[in-house]
Short mmCIF file of C-alpha atoms in Angstrom, two decimals:
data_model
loop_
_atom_site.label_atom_id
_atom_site.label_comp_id
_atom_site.label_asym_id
_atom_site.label_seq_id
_atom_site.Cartn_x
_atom_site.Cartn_y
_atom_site.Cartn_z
CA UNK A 237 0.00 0.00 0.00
CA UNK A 238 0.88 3.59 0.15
CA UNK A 239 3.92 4.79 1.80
CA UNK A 240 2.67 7.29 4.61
CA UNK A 241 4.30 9.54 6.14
CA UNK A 242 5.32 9.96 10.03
CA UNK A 243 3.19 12.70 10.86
CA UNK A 244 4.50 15.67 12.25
CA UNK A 245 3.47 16.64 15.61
CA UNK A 246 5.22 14.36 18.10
CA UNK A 247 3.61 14.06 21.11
CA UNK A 248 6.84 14.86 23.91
CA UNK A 249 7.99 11.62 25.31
CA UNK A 250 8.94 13.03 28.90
CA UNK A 251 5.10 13.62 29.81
CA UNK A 252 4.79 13.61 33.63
CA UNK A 253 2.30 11.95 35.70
CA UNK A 254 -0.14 14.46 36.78
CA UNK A 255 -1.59 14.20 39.72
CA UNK A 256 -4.60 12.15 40.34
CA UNK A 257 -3.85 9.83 37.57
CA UNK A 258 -3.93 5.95 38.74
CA UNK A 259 -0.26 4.74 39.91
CA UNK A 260 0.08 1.59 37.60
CA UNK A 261 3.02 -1.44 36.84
CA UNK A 262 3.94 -2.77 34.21
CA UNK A 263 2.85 -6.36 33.35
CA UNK A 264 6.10 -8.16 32.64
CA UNK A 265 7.95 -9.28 28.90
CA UNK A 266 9.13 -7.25 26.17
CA UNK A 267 7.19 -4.23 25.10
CA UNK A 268 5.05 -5.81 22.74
CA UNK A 269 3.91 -8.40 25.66
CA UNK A 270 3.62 -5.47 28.23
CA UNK A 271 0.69 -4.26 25.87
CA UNK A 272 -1.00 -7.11 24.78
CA UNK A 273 -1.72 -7.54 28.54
CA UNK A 274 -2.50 -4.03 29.11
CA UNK A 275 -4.97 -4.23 26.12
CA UNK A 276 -6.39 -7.53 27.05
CA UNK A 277 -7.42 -5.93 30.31
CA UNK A 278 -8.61 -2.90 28.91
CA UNK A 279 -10.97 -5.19 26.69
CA UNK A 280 -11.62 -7.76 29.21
CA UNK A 281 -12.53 -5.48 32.01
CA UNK A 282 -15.17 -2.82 30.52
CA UNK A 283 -18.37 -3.86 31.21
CA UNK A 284 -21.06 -5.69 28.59
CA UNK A 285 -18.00 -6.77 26.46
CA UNK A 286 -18.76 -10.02 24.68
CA UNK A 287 -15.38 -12.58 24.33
CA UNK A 288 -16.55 -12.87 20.43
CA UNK A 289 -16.22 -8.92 20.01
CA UNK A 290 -13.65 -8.69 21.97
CA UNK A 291 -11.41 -10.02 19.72
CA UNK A 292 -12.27 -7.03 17.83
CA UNK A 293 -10.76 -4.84 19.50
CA UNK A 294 -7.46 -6.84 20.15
CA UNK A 295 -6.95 -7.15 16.48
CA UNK A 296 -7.74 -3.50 16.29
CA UNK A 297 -4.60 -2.72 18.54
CA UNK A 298 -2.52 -5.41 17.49
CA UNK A 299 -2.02 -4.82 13.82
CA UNK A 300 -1.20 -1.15 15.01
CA UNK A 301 1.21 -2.78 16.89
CA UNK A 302 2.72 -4.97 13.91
CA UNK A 303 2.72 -1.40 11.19
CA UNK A 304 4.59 -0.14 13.93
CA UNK A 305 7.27 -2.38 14.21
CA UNK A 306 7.43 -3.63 10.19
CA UNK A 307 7.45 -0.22 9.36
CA UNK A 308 10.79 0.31 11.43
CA UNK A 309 12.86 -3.08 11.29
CA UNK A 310 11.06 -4.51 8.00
CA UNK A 311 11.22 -8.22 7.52
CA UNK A 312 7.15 -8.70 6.82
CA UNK A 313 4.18 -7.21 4.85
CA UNK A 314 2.28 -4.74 6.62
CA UNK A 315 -1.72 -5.25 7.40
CA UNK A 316 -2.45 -2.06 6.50
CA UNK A 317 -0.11 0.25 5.24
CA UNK A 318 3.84 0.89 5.67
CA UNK A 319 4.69 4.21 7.99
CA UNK A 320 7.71 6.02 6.37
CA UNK A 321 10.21 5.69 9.38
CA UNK A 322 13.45 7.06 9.65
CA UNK A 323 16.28 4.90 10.13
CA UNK A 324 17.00 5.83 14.22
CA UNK A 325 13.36 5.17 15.45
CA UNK A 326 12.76 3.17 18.22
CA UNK A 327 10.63 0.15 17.89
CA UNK A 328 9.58 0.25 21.54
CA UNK A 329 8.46 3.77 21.44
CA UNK A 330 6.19 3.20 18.41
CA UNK A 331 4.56 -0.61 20.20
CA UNK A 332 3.88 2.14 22.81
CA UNK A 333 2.47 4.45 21.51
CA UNK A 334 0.64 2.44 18.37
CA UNK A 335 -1.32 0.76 21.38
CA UNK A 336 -2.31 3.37 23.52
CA UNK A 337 -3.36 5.76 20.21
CA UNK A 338 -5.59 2.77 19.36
CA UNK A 339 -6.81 1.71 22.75
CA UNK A 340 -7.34 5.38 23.92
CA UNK A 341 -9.65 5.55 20.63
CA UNK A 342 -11.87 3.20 21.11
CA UNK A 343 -11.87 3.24 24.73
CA UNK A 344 -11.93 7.02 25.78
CA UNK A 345 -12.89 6.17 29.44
CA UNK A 346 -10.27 4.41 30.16
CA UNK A 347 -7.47 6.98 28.96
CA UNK A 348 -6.31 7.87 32.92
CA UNK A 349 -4.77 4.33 33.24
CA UNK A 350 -3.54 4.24 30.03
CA UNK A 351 -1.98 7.20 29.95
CA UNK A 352 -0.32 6.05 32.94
CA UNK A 353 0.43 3.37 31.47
CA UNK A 354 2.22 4.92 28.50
CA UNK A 355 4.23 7.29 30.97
CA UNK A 356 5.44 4.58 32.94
CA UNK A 357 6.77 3.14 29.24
CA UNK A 358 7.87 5.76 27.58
CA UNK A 359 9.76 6.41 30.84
CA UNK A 360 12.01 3.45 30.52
CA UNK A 361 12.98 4.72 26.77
CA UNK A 362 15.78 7.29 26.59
CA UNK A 363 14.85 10.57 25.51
CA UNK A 364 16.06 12.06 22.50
CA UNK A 365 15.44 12.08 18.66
CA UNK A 366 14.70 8.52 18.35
CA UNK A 367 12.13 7.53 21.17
CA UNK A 368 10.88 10.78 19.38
CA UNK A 369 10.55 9.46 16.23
CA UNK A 370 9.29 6.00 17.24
CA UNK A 371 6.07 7.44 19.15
CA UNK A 372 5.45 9.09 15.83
CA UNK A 373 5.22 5.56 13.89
CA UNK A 374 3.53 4.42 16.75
CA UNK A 375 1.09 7.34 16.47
CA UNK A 376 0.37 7.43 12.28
CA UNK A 377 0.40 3.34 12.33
CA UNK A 378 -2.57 3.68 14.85
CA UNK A 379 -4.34 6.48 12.56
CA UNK A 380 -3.67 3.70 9.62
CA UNK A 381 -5.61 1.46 11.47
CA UNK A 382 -8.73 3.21 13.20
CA UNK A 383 -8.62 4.88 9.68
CA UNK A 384 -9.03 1.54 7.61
CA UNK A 385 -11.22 0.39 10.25
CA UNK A 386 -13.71 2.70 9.89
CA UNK A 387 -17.38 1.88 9.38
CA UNK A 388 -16.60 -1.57 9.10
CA UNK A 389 -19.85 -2.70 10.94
CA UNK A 390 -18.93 -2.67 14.41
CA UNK A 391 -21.52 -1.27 16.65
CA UNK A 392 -21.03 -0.18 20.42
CA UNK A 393 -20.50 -2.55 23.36
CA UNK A 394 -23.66 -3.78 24.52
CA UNK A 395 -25.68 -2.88 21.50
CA UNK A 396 -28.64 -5.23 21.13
CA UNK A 397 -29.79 -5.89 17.65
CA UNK A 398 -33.03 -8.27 16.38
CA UNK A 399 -32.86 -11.05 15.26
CA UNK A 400 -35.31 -13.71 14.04
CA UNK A 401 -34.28 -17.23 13.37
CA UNK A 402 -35.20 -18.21 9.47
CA UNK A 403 -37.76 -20.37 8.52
CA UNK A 404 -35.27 -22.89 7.17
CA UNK A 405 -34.58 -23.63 11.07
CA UNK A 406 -37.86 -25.70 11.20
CA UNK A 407 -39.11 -27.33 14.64
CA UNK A 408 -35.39 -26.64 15.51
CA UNK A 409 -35.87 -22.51 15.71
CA UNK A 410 -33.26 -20.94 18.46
CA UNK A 411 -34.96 -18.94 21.18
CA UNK A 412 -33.41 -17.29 24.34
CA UNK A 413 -32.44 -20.25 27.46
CA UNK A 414 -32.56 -20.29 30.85
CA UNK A 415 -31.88 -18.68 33.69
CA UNK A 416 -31.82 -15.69 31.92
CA UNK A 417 -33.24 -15.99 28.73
CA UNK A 418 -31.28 -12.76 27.10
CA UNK A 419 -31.54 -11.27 23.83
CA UNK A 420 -28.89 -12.62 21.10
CA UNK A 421 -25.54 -11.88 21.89
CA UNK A 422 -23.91 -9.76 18.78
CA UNK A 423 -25.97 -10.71 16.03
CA UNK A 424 -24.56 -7.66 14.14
CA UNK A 425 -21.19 -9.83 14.34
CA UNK A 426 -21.78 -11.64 11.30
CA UNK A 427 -22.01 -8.23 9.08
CA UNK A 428 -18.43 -6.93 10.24
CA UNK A 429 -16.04 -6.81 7.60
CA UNK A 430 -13.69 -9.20 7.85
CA UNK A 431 -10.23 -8.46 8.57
CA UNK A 432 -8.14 -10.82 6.38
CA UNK A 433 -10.84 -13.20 4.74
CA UNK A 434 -12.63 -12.38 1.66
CA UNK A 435 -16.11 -12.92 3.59
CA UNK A 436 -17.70 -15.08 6.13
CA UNK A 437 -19.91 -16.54 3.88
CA UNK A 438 -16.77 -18.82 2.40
CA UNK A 439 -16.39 -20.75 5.44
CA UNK A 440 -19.95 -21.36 5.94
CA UNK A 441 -20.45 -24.46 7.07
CA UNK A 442 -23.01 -27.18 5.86
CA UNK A 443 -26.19 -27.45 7.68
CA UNK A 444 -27.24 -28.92 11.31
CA UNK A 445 -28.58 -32.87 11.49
CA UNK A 446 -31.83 -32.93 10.52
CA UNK A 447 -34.08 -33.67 13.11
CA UNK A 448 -34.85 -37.65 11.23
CA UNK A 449 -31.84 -38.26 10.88
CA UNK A 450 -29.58 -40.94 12.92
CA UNK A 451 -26.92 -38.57 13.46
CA UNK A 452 -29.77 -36.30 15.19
CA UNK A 453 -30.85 -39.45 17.35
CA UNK A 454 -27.08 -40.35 18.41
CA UNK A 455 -25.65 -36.34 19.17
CA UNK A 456 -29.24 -35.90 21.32
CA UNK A 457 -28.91 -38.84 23.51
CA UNK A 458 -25.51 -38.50 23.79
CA UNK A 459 -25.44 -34.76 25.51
CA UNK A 460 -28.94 -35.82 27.24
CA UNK A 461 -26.93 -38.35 28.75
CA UNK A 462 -23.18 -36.61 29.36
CA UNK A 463 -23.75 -33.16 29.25
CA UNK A 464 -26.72 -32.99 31.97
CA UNK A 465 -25.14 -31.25 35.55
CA UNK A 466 -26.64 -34.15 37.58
CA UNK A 467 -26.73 -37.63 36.96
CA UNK A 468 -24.09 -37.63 34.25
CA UNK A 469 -21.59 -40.53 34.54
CA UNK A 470 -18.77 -37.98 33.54
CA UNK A 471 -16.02 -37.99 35.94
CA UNK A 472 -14.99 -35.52 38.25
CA UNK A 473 -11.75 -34.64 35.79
CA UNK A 474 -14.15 -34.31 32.89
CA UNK A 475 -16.40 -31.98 34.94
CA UNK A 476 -13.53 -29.98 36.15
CA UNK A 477 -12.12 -29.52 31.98
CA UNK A 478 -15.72 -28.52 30.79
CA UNK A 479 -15.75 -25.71 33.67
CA UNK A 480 -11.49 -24.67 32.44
CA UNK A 481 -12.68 -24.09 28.98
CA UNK A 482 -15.24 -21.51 30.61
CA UNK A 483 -13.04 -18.65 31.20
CA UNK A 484 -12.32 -15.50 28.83
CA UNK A 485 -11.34 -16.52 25.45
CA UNK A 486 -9.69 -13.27 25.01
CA UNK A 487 -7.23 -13.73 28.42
CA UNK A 488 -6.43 -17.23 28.03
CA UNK A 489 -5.58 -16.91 24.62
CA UNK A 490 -3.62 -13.60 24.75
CA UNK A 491 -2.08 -15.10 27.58
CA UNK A 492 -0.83 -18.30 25.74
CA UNK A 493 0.12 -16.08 22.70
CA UNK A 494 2.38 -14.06 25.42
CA UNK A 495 3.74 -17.83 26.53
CA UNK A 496 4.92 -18.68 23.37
CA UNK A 497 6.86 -15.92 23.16
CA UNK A 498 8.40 -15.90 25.93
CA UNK A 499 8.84 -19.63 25.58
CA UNK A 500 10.84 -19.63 22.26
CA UNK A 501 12.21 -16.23 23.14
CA UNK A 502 10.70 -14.14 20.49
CA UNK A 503 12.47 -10.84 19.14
CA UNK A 504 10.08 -7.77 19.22
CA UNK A 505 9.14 -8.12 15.93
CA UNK A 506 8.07 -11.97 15.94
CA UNK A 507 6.51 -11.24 18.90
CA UNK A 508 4.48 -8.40 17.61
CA UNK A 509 3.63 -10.80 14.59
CA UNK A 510 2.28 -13.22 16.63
CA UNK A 511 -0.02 -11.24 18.52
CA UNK A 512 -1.88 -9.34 15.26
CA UNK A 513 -1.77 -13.15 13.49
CA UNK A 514 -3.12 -14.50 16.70
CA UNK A 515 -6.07 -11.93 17.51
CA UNK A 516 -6.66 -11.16 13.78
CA UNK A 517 -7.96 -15.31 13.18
CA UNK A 518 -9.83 -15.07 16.30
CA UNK A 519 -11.75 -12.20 15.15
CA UNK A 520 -12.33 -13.43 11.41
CA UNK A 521 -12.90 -16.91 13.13
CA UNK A 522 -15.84 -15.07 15.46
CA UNK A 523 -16.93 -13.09 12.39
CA UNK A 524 -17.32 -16.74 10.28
CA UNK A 525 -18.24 -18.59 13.22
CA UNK A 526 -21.24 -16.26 13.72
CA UNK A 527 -22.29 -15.97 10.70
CA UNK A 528 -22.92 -19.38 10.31
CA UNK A 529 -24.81 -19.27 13.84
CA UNK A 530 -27.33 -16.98 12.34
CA UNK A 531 -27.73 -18.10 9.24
CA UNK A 532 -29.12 -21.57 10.75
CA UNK A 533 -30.51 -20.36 14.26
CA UNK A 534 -30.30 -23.97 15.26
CA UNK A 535 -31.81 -24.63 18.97
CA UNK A 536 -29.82 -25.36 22.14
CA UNK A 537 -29.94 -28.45 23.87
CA UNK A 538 -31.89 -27.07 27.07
CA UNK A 539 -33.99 -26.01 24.29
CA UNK A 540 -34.64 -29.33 22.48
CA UNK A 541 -34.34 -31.66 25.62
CA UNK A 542 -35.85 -29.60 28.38
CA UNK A 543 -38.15 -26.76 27.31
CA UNK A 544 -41.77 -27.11 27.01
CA UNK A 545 -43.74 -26.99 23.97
CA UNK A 546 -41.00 -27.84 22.16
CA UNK A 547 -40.26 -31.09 20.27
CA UNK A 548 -38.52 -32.61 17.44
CA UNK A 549 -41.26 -34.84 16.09
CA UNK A 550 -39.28 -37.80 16.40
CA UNK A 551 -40.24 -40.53 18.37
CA UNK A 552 -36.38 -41.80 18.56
CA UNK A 553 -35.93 -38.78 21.38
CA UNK A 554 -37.52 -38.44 24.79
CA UNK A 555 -37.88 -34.96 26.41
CA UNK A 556 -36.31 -34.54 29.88
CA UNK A 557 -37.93 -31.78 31.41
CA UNK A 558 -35.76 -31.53 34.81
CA UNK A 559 -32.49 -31.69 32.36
CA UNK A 560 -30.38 -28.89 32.78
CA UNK A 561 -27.12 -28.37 31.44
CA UNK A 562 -23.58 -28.70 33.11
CA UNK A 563 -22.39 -24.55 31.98
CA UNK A 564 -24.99 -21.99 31.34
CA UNK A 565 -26.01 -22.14 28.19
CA UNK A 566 -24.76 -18.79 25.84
CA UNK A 567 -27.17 -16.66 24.80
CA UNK A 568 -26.60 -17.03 20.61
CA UNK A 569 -27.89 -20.02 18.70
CA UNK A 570 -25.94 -23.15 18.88
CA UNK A 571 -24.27 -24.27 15.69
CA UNK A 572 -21.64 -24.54 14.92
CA UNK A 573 -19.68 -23.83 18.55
CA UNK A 574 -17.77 -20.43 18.83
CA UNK A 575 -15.65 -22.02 21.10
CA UNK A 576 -14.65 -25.09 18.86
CA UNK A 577 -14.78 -22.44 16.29
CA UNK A 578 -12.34 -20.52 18.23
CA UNK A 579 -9.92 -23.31 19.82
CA UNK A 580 -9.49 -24.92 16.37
CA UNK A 581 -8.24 -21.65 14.92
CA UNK A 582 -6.11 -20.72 17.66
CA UNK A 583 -4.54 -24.20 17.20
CA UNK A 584 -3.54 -23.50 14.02
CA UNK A 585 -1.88 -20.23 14.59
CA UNK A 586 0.77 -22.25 17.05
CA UNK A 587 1.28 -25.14 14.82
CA UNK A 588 1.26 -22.39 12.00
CA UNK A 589 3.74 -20.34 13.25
CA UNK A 590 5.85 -22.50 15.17
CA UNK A 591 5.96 -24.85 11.94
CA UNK A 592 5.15 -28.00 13.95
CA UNK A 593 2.13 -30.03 15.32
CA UNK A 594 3.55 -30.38 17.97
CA UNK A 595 2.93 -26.90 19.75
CA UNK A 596 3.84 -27.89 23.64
CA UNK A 597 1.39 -25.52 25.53
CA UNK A 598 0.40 -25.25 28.84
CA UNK A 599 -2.99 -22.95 29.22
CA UNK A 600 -4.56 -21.18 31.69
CA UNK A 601 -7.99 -20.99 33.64
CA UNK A 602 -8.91 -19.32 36.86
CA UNK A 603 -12.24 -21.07 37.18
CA UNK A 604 -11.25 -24.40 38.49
CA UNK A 605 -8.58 -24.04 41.40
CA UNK A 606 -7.78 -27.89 41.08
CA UNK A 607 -6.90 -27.28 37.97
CA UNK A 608 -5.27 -24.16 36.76
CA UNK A 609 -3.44 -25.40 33.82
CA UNK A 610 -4.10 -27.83 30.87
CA UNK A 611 -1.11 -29.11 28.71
CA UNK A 612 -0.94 -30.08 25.01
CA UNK A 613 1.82 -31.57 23.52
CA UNK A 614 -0.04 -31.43 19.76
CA UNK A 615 -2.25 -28.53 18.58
CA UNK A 616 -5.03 -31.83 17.68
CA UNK A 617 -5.15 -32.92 20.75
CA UNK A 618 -6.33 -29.32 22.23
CA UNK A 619 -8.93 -29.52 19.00
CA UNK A 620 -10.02 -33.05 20.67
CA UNK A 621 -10.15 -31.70 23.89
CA UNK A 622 -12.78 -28.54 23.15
CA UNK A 623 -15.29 -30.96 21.39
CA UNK A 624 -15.61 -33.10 24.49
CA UNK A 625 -15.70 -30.02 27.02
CA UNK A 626 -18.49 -28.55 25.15
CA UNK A 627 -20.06 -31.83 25.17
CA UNK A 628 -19.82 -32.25 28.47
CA UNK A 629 -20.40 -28.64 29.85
CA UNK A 630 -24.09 -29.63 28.13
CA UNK A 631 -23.83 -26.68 25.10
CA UNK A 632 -23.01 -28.58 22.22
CA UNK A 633 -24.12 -31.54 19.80
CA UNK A 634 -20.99 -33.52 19.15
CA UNK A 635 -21.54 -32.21 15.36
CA UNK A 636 -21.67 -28.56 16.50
CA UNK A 637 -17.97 -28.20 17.93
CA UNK A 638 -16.43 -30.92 15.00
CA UNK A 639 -18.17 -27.92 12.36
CA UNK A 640 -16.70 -25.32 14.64
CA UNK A 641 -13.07 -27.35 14.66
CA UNK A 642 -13.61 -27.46 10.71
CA UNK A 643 -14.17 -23.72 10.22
CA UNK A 644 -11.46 -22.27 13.01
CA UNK A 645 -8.94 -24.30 11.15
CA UNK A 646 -9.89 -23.42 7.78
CA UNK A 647 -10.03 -19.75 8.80
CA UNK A 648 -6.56 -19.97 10.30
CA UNK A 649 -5.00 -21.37 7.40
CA UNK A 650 -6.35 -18.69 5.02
CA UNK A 651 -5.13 -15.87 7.31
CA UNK A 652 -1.48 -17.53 7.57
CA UNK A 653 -1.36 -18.19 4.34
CA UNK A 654 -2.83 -14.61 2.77
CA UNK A 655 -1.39 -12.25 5.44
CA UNK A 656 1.67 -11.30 7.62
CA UNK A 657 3.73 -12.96 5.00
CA UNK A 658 7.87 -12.05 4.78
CA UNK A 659 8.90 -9.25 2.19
CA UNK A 660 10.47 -10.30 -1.06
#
């Protein structure tokens, strides 16, 4: 694209903390790490944010974060444009300040602790012409992106938007579940514009079971039977893995990201490239994954199993009113599964980018205190691994998360292969 120029009011490096403004550390790694976390818990904590758009918002800050630091030490394509940078600037000025231009953006209440934030790491730069130039990458990379970004379907955290499941859907019509029977989460998602992928509708999946079918039959029984919260002849460990893969997408993947490179001791620049590849499938994987949810509108299982007044017409099932599911059950229709969706794309950045199946990586949860941390030695084993939690947690046909596993990889693959590719 278009060579841009660094623009040419530099904001001064040596800004003080003024008083009132939150006292704040660090999180630890390089610079590049230090703000993925910061921006993780920027998205993370504001209130009504949905994991699905949430990736938004990472990638959003992320491939700020990549212009920034391609634009300065080269090596890889840009996402969205190259910043004309003079030879002296300093990579971890621009990270800096590409990050907090974007986050401060699109989260304007939060600027007091990120401007803290940015003192604190500007700080630990030395002044002079280079830091100076650096936050001025930093600063017309972020413009690039909130600039390219624009109007691309987005709408506000917490924005509720109809939606009524098509007639195609049949007996098997998604409505809101219990306890709280909400609205649709993000039905808007599927009419963002893609980041990387041409359009959501090429990794649309084919349809749901239909409700005569065997395969119906077998997937119903089998979560009536295993993914019920009482009764279920899951074991405790199986229990305990359905309620790890319940935590924040966005932390526990960011997180692992972060691992990796720390892990294989990432320069800046790989590092920064595996953060925008990383949050950039998750969000085209959420976009896709989404997509096909409303397209079909296919029913829950509390809905099919437990609610009254509504059955599948086949006399192969039997209705369990008193079944209620191990997790509570999302509030978007159920196929294919965001989270296989999700899981099987992030699996394919690490074996994508480390070049090797066998991706050796120990996750995160806070929800289980017995067990904080899951290990996989192969990126197909934590694909195997999401299709039984989701199984068990009760919000999933078996069919649901092996789509989801199918379209998270695809999606992954088309990102690595289309985008963040070397120069020359």
């Amino acid at each position: 694209m278009t060579v841009l120029a660094v623009a040419a009011a530099v904001c001064l490096s040596t800004t003080p903390v003024a008083v009132g403004q939150p006292v704040v550390s660090l999180p630890p790694g390089n610079v590049a790490q230090q703000w993925n976390t910061i921006a993780q818990d920027t998205v993370v904590n504001t209130p009504g944010m949905f994991i699905n758009e949430g990736f938004l918002y990472m990638a959003y800050a992320q491939t700020a974060v990549y212009d920034a630091v391609t634009s300065i030490e080269g090596g890889y394509r840009p996402y969205a444009a190259k910043v004309a940078a003079p030879a002296d600037a300093s990579a971890d000025a621009a990270v800096v300040e590409a990050a907090y231009r974007t986050l401060t953006h699109y989260f304007p209440s939060q600027i007091s602790a990120l401007d803290a934030f940015r003192a604190e790491s500007l700080g630990l730069i030395s002044d002079g012409t280079p830091k100076d130039h650096g936050i001025a990458v930093g600063d017309a990379a972020a413009s690039n992106i909130i600039a390219v970004r624009a109007d691309d379907g987005r709408q506000p955290v917490g924005t509720i938007t109809p939606y009524t499941p098509p007639a195609s859907a049949g007996l098997a019509f998604w409505e809101p579940t219990p306890p709280g029977f909400l609205p649709p989460q993000t039905p808007w998602l599927k009419d963002v514009r893609p980041f990387v992928i041409p359009d959501a509708d090429r990794f649309l999946p084919g349809p749901p079971p239909a409700l005569d079918s065997q395969q119906w039959v077998e997937e119903y029984n089998e979560i009536l039977t295993w993914g019920r919260a009482t009764g279920s002849p899951r074991t405790q460990e199986q229990t305990n893995i359905a309620l790890f893969w319940s935590t924040n997408g966005v932390r526990q993947y960011n997180t692992a990201f972060r691992d990796v490179a720390t892990n294989h001791v990432l320069n800046l620049l790989q590092t920064a490239r595996l953060l925008a590849i990383g949050d950039i499938v998750a969000a085209d994987t959420q976009i896709a994954c989404f997509n096909a949810k409303y397209h079909y509108g296919f029913w829950r299982p509390v809905t099919a199993i437990a609610t009254a007044g509504r059955d599948d017409g086949n006399p192969a099932t039997v209705k369990d009113p008193t079944w209620t599911p191990t997790l509570t059950t999302p509030n978007h229709p159920e196929y294919p599964a965001a989270h296989g969706c999700l899981t099987s794309a992030m699996a394919e950045v690490f074996s994508g980018f480390l070049g090797t199946n066998r991706i050796d990586i120990t996750f995160t949860s806070t929800v289980v205190p017995t067990m904080p941390t899951r290990h996989f030695a192969r990126a197909n084993d934590l694909r195997a691994e999401i299709i039984e939690a989701r199984l068990w947690g009760g919000l999933h046909y078996r069919g649901s998360s092996v789509a989801g596993e199918v379209l998270g990889r695809s999606v992954g693959k088309y990102v690595l292969k289309h985008a963040f590719q070397p120069v020359g």
